[in-house]
PDB file of C-alpha atoms in Angstrom:
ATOM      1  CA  UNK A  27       0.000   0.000   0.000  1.00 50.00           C
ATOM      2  CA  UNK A  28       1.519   3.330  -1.291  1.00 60.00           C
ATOM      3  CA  UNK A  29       1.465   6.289   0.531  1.00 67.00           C
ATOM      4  CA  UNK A  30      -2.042   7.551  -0.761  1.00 73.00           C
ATOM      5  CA  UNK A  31      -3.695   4.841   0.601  1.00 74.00           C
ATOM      6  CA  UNK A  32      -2.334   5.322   4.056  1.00 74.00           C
ATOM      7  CA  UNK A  33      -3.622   8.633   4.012  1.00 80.00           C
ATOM      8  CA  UNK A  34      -7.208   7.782   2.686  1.00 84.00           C
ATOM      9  CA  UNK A  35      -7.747   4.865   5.414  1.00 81.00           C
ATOM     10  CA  UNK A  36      -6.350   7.001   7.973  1.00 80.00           C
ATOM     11  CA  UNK A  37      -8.698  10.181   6.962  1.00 87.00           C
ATOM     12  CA  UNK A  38     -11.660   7.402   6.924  1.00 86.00           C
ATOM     13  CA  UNK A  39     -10.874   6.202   9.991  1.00 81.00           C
ATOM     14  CA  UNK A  40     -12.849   8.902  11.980  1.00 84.00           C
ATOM     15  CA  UNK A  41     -17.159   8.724  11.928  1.00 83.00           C
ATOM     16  CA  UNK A  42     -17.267  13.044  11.275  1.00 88.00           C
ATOM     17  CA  UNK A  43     -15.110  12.633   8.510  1.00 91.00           C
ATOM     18  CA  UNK A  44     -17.109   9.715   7.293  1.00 88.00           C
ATOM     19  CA  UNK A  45     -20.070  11.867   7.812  1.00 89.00           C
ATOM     20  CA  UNK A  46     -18.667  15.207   5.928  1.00 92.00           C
ATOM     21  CA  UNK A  47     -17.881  12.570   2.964  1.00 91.00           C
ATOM     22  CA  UNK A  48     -21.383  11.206   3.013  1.00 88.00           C
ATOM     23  CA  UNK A  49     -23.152  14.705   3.358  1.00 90.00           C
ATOM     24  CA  UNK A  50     -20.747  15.818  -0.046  1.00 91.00           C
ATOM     25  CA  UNK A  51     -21.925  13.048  -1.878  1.00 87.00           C
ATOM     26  CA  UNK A  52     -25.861  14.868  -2.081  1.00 86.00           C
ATOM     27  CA  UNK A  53     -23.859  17.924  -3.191  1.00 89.00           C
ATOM     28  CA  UNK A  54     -21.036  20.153  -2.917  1.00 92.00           C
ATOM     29  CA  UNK A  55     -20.938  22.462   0.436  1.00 92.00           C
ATOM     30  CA  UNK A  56     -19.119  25.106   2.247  1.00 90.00           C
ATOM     31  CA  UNK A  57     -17.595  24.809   5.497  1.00 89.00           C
ATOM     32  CA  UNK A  58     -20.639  26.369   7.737  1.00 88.00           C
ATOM     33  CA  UNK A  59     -22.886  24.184   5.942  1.00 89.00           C
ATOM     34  CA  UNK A  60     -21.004  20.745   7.215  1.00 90.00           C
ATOM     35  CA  UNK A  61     -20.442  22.297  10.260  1.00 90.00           C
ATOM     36  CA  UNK A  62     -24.217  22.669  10.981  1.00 88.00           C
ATOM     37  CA  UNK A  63     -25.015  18.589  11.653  1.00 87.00           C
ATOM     38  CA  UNK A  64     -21.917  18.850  14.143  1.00 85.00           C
ATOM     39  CA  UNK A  65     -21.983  20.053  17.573  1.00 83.00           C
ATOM     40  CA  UNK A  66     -18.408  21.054  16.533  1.00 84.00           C
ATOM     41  CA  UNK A  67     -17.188  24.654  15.953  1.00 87.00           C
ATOM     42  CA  UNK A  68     -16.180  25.529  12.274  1.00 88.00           C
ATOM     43  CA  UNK A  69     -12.218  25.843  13.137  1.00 90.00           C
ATOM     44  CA  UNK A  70     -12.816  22.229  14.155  1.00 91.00           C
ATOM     45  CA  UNK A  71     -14.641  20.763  11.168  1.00 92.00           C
ATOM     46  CA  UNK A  72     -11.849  23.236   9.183  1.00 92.00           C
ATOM     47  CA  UNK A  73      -9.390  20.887  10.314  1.00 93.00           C
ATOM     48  CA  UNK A  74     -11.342  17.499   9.550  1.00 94.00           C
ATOM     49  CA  UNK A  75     -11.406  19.077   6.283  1.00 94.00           C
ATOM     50  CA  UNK A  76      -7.966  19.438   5.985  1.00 94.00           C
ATOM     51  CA  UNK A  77      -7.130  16.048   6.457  1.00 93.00           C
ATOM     52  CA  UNK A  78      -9.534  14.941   3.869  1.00 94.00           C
ATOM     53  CA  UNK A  79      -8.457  17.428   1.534  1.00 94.00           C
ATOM     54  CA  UNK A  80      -4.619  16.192   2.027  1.00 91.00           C
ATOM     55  CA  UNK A  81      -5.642  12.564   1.397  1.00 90.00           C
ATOM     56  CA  UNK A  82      -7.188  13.741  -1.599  1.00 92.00           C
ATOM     57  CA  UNK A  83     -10.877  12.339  -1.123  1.00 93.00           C
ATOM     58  CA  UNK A  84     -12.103  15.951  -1.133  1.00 95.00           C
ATOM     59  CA  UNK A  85     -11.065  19.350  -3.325  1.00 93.00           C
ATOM     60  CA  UNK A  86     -12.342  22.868  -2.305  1.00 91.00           C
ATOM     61  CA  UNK A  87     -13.375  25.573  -4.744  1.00 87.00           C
ATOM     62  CA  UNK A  88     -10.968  28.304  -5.076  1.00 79.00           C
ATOM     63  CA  UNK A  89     -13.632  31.079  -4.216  1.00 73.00           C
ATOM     64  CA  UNK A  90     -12.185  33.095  -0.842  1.00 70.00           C
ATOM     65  CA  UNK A  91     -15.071  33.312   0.792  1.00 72.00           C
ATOM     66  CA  UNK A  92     -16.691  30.241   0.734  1.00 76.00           C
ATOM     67  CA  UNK A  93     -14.253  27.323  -0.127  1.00 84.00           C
ATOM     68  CA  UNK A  94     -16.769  25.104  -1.514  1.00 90.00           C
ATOM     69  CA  UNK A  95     -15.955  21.213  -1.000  1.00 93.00           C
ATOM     70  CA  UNK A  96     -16.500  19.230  -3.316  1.00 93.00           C
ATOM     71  CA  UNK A  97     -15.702  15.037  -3.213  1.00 91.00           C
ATOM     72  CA  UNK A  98     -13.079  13.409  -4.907  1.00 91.00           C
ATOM     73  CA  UNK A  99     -13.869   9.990  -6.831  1.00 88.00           C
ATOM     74  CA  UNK A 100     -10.958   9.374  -7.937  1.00 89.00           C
ATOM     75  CA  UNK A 101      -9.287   8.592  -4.132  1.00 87.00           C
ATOM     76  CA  UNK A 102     -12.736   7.032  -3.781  1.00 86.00           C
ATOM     77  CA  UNK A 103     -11.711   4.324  -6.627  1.00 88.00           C
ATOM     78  CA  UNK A 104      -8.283   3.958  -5.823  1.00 86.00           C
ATOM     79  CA  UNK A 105      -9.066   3.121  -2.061  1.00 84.00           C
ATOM     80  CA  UNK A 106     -12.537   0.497  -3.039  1.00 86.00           C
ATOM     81  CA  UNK A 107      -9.954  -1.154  -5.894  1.00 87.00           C
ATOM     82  CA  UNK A 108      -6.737  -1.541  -3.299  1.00 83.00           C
ATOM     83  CA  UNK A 109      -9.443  -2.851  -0.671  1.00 85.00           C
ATOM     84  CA  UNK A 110     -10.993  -5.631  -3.058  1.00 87.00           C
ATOM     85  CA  UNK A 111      -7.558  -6.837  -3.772  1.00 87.00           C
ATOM     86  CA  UNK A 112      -6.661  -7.160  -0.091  1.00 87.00           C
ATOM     87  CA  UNK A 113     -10.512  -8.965   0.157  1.00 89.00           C
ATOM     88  CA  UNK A 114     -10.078 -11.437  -2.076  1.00 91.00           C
ATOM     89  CA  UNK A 115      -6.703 -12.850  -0.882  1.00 92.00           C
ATOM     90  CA  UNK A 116      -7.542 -12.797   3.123  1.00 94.00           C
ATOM     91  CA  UNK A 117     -10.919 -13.962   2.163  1.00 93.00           C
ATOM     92  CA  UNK A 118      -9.612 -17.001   0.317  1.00 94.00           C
ATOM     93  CA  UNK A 119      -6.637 -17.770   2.521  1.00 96.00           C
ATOM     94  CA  UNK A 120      -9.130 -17.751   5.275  1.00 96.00           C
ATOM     95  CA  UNK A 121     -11.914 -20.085   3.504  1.00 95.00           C
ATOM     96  CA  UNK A 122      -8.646 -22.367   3.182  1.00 96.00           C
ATOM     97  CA  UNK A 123      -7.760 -21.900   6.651  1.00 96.00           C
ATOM     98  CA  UNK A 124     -11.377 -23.311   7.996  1.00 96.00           C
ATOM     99  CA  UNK A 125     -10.670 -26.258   6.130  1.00 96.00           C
ATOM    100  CA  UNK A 126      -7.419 -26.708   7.474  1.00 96.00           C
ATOM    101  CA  UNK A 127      -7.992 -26.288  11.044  1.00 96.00           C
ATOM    102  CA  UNK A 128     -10.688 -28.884  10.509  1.00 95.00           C
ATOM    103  CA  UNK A 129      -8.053 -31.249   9.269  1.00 95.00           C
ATOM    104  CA  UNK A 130      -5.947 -30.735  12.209  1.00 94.00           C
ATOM    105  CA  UNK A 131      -8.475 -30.730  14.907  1.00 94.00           C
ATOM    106  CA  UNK A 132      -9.509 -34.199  13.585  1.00 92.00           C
ATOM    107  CA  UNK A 133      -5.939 -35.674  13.426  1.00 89.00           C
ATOM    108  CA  UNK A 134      -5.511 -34.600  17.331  1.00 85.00           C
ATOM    109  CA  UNK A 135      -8.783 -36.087  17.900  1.00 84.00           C
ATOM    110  CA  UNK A 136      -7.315 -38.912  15.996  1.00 85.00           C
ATOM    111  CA  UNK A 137      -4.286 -38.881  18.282  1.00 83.00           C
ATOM    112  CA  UNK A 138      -5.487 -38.597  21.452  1.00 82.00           C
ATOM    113  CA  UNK A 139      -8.019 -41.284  20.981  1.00 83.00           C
ATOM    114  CA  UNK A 140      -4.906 -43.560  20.069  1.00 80.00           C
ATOM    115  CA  UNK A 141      -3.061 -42.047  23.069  1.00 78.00           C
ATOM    116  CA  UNK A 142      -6.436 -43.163  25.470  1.00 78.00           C
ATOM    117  CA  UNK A 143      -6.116 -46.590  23.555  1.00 78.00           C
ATOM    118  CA  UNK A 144      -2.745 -47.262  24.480  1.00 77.00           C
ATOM    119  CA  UNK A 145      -2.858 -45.799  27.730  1.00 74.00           C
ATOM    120  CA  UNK A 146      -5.179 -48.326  28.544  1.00 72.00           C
ATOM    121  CA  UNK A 147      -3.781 -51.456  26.823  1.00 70.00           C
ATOM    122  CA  UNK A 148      -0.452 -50.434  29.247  1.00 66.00           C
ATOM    123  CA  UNK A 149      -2.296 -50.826  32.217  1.00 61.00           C
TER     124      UNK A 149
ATOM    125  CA  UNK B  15     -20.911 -23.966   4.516  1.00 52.00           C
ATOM    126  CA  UNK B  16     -20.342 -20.766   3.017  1.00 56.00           C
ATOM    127  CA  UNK B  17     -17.314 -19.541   4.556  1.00 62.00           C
ATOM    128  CA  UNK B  18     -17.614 -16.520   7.094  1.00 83.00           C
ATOM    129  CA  UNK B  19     -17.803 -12.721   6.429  1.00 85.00           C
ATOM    130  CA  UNK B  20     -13.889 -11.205   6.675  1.00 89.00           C
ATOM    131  CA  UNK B  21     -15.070  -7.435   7.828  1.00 89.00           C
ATOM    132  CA  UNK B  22     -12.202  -4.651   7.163  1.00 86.00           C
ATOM    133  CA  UNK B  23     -13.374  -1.762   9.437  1.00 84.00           C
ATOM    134  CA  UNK B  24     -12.336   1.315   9.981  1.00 76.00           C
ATOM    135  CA  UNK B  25     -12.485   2.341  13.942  1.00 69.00           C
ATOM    136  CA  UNK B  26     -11.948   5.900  15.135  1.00 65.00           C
ATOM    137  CA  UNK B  27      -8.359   6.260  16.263  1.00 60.00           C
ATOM    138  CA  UNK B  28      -7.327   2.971  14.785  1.00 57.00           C
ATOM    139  CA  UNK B  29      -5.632   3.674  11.417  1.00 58.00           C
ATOM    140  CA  UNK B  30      -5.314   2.546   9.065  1.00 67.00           C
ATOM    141  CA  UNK B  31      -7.823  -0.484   9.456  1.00 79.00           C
ATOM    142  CA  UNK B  32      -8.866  -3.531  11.222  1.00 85.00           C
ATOM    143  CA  UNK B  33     -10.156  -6.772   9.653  1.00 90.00           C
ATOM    144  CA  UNK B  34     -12.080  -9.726  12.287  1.00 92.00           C
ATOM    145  CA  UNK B  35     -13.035 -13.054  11.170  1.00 94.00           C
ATOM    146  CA  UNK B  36     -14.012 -15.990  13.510  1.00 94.00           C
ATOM    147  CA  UNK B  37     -13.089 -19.156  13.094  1.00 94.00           C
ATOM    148  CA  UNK B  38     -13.960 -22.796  14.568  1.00 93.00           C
ATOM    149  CA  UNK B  39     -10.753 -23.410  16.309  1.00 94.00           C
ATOM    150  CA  UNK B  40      -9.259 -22.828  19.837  1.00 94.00           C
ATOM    151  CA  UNK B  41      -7.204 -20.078  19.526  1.00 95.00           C
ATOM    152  CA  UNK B  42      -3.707 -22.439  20.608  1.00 95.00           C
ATOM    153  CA  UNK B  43      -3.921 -23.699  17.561  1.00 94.00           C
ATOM    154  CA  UNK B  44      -4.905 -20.517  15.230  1.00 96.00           C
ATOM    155  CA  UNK B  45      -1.786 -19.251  16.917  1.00 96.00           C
ATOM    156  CA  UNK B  46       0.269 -22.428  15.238  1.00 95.00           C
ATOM    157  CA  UNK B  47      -1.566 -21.649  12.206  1.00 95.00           C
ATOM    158  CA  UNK B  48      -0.195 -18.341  11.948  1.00 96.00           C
ATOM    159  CA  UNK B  49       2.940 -18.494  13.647  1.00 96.00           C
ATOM    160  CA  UNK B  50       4.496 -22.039  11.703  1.00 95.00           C
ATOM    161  CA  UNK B  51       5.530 -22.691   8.200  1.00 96.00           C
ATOM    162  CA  UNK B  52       4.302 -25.918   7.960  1.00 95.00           C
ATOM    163  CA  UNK B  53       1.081 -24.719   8.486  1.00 95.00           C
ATOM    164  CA  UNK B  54       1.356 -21.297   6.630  1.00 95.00           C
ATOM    165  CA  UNK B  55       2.085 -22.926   3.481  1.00 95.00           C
ATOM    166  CA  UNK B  56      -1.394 -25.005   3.554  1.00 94.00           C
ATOM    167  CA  UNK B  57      -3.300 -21.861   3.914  1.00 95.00           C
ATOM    168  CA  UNK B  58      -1.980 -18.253   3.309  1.00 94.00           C
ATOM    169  CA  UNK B  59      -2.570 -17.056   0.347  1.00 92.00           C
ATOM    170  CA  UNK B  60      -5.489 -17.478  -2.715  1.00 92.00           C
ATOM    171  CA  UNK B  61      -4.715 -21.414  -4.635  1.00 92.00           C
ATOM    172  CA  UNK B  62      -3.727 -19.880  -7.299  1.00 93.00           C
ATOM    173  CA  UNK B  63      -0.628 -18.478  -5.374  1.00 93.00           C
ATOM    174  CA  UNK B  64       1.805 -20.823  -4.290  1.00 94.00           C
ATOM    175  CA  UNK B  65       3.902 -19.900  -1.326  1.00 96.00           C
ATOM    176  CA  UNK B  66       7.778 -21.172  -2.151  1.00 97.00           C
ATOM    177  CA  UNK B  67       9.904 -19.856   0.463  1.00 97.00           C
ATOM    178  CA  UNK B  68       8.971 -19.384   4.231  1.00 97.00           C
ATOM    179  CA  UNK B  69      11.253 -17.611   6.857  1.00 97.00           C
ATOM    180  CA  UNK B  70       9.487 -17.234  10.545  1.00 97.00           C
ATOM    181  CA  UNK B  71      11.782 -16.793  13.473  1.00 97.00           C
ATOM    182  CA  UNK B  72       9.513 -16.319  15.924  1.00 97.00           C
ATOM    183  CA  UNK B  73      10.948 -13.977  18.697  1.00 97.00           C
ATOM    184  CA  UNK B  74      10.795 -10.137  19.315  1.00 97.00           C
ATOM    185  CA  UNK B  75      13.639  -9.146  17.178  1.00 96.00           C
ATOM    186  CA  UNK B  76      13.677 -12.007  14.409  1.00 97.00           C
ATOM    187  CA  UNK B  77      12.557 -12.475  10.973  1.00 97.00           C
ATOM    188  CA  UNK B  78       9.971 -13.659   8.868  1.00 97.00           C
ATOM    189  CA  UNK B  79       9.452 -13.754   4.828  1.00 97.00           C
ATOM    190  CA  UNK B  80       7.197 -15.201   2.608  1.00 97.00           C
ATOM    191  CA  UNK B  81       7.716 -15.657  -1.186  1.00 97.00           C
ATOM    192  CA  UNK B  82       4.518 -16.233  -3.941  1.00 95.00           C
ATOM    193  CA  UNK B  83       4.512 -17.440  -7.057  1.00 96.00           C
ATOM    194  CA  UNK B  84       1.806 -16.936  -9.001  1.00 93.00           C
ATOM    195  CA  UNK B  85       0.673 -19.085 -12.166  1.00 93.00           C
ATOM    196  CA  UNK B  86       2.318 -16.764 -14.775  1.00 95.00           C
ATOM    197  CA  UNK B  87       5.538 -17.158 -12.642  1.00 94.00           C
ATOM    198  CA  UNK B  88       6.154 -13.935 -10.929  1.00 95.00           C
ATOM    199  CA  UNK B  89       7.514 -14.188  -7.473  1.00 96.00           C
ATOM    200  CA  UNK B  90       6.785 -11.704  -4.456  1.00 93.00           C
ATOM    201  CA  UNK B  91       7.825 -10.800  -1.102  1.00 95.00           C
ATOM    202  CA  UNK B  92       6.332  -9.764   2.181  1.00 94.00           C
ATOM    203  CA  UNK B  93       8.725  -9.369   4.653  1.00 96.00           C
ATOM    204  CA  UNK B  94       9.624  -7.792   8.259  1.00 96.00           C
ATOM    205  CA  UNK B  95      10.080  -8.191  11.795  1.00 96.00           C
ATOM    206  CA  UNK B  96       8.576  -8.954  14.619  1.00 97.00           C
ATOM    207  CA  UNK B  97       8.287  -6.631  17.674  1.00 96.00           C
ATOM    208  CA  UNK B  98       6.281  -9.147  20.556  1.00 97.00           C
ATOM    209  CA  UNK B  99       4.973 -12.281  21.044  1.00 97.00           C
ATOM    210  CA  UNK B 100       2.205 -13.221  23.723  1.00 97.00           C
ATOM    211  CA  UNK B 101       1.506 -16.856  23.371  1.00 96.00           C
ATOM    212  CA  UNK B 102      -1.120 -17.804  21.869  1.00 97.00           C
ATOM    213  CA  UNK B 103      -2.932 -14.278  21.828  1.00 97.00           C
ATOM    214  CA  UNK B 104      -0.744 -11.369  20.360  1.00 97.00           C
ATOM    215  CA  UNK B 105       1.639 -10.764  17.743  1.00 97.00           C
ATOM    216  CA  UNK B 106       2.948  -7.294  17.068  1.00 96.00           C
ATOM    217  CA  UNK B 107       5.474  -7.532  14.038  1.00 95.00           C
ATOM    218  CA  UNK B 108       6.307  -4.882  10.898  1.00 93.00           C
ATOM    219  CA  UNK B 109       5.463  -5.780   7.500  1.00 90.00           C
ATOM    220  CA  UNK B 110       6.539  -4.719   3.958  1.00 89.00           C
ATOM    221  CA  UNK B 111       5.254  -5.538   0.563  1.00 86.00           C
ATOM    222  CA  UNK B 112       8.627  -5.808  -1.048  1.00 90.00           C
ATOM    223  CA  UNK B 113       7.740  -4.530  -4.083  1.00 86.00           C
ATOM    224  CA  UNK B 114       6.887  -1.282  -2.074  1.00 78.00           C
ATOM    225  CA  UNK B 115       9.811  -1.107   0.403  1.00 79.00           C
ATOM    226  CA  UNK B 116       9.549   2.440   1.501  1.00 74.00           C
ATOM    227  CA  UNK B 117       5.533   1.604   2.647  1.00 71.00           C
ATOM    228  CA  UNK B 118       6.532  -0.478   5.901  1.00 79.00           C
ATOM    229  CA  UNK B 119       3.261  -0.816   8.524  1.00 83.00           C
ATOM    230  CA  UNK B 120       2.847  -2.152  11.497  1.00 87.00           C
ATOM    231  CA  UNK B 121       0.308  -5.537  12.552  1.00 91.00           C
ATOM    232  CA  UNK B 122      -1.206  -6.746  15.756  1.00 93.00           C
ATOM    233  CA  UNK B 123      -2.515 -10.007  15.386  1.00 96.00           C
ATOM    234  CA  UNK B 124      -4.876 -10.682  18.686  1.00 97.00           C
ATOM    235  CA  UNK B 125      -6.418 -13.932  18.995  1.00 97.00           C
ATOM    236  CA  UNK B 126      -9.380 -13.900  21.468  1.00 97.00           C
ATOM    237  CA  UNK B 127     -11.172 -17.046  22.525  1.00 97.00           C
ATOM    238  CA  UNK B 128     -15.026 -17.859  23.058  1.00 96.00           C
ATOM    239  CA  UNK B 129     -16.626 -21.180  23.854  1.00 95.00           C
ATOM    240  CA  UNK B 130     -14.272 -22.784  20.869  1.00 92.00           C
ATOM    241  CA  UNK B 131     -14.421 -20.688  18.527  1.00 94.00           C
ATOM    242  CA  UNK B 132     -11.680 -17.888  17.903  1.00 95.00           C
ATOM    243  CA  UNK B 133     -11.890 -14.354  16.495  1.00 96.00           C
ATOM    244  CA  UNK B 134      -8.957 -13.277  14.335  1.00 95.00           C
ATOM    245  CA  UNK B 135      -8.217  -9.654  14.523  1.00 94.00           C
ATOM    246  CA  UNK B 136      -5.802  -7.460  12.899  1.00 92.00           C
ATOM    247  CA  UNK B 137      -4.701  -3.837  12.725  1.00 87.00           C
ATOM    248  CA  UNK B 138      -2.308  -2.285  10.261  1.00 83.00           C
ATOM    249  CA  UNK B 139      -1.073   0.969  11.281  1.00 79.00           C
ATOM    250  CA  UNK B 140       1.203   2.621   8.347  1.00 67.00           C
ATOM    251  CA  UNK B 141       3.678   4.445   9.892  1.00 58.00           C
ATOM    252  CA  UNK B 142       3.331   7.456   7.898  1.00 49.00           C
ATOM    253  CA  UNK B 143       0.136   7.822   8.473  1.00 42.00           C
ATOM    254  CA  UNK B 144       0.987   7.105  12.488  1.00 40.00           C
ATOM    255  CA  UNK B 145       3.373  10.449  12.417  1.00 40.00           C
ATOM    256  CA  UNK B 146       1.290  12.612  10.100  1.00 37.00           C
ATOM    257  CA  UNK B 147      -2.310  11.782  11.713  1.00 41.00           C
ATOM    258  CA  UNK B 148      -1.019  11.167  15.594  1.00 36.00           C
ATOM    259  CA  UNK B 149      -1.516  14.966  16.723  1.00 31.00           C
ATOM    260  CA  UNK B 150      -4.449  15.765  14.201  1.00 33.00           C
ATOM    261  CA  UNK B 151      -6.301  12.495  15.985  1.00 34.00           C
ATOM    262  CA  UNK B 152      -5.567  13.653  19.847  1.00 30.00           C
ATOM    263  CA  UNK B 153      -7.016  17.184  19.812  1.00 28.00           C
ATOM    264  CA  UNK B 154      -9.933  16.152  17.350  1.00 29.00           C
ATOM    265  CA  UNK B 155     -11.325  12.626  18.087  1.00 32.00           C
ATOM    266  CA  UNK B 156     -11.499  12.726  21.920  1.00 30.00           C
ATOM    267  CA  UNK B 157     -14.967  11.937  23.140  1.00 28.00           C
ATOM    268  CA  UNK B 158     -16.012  10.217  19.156  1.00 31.00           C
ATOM    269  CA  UNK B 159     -17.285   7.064  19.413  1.00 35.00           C
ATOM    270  CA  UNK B 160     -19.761   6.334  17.694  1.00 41.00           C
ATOM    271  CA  UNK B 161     -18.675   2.853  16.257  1.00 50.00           C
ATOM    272  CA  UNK B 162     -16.701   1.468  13.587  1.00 59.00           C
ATOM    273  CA  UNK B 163     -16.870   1.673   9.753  1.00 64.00           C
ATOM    274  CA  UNK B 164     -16.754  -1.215   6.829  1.00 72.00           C
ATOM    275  CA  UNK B 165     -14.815   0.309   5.002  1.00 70.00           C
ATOM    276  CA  UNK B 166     -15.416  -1.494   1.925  1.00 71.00           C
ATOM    277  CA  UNK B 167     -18.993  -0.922   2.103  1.00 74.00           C
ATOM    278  CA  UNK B 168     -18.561   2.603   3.134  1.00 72.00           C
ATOM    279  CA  UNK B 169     -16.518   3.103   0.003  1.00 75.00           C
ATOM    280  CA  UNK B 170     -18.772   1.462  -2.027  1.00 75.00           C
ATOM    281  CA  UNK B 171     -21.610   3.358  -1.026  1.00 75.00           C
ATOM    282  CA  UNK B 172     -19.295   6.806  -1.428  1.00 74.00           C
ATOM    283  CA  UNK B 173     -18.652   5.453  -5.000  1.00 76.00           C
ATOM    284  CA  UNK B 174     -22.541   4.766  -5.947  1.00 75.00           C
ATOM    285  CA  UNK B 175     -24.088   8.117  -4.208  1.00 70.00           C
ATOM    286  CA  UNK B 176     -21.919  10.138  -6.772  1.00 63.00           C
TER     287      UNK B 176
END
């Protein structure tokens, strides 16, 4: 995983910044507008924007004033592409791995059930 | 049976992520599973991949590398070291994807146990992401908890709102 990855999981990785992505997918917004769900204060949500602006899963409009955000699919892609990847080869490896701990609790079964049988011939 | 659900979540103050998935084993012998080569081979990775070279050396401080080959005949590398060892419930070792050296993370493996059955869970932290984030998360995500994200679903639902 590249550094732009990092960078997107991290920024996901916190439930406002979730909720500022899921609020700019309706439509582009301005900072006091994503503030208003928040019981934040705007320098706050500023800085939640920041760090989803420097992982690149949002732009902002170059107007002064208002800054409008805006999402980025692009991040979006990279991040849901990089994550099936990482799916499919723990989710097989694990399928596998239910089989094989099957196989190996039944050989200690196996084992021990010998062990019991001898055990007892011995005495 | 259809195997289990492998969830990749996204947990305030966790980055990167954390995946869980429960299997039907006690947790001593998940731990072998993950810890020996002998083992390894006969499940890490997809069947198309075949793993030809294992390295563990299990001890805080030693090394552990595992080779792939895939059907066309490329070979690749995950590598690193590991960093502590609680038998059978916690391992805490670096990793690298050795085509991508400079992108090292860190994993906790923790192995919890309940009537039988044992939930896998792990956590990559990218150190970048561990420096960069670290004083943004302090100040701001005190006092958040409201709950964990799938990430892949949350990404996926991202993608189809647009």
């Amino acid at each position: 995983m590249d550094n732009e990855l990092d960078a997107t999981f991290g920024a996901l990785a916190d439930p406002t910044r979730r909720a500022i992505l899921a609020r700019l997918c309706r439509s582009d917004a301005a900072v006091l507008e994503l503030a208003e769900p928040f019981d934040m204060s705007q320098p706050a949500i500023s800085k939640h924007l920041k760090v989803l602006e420097r992982a690149g899963l949002i732009a902002r409009g170059r107007d002064a004033q208002r800054r409008p955000c805006r999402l980025e699919p692009r991040r979006l892609k990279q991040a849901a592409d990089w994550l099936g990847t990482y799916r499919q080869f723990w989710e097989a490896s694990y399928a596998r791995l239910d089989g094989y701990l099957l196989e190996l609790q039944a050989k200690e079964k196996t084992h021990d059930a010998k062990k019991t049988r001898n055990h007892r011939r011995a005495r | 049976m259809t195997p289990r659900k492998l969830e990749i979540i996204a947990e305030p103050g966790k980055t990167s992520f954390t995946t869980r998935r429960i299997v039907d084993a006690p947790r001593e012998l998940v731990f072998q599973a993950f810890t020996k080569c002998e083992h390894l081979k006969r499940w890490m990775g997809p069947r198309s991949l075949t793993m030809v070279s294992c390295e563990t050396d299990l001890r805080p401080g030693g090394r552990y590398r595992f080779v792939f080959r895939s059907p066309d005949g490329n070979e690749v590398g995950f590598s690193g070291e590991f960093r502590e060892i609680v038998r059978p419930e916690r391992i805490v070792r670096t990793f690298v994807y050795e085509p991508i050296p400079d992108a090292a993370a860190l994993e906790t493996l923790e192995l919890e146990e309940t009537d039988g059955r044992t939930t896998i869970r792990t956590t990559t932290v990218h150190k970048t992401v561990e420096n960069r984030d670290g004083h943004v998360g302090s100040g701001l995500e005190g006092g958040m908890s409201d709950g964990y994200a799938r990430l892949d679903e949350l990404l996926a639902g991202l993608l189809q709102a647009r």
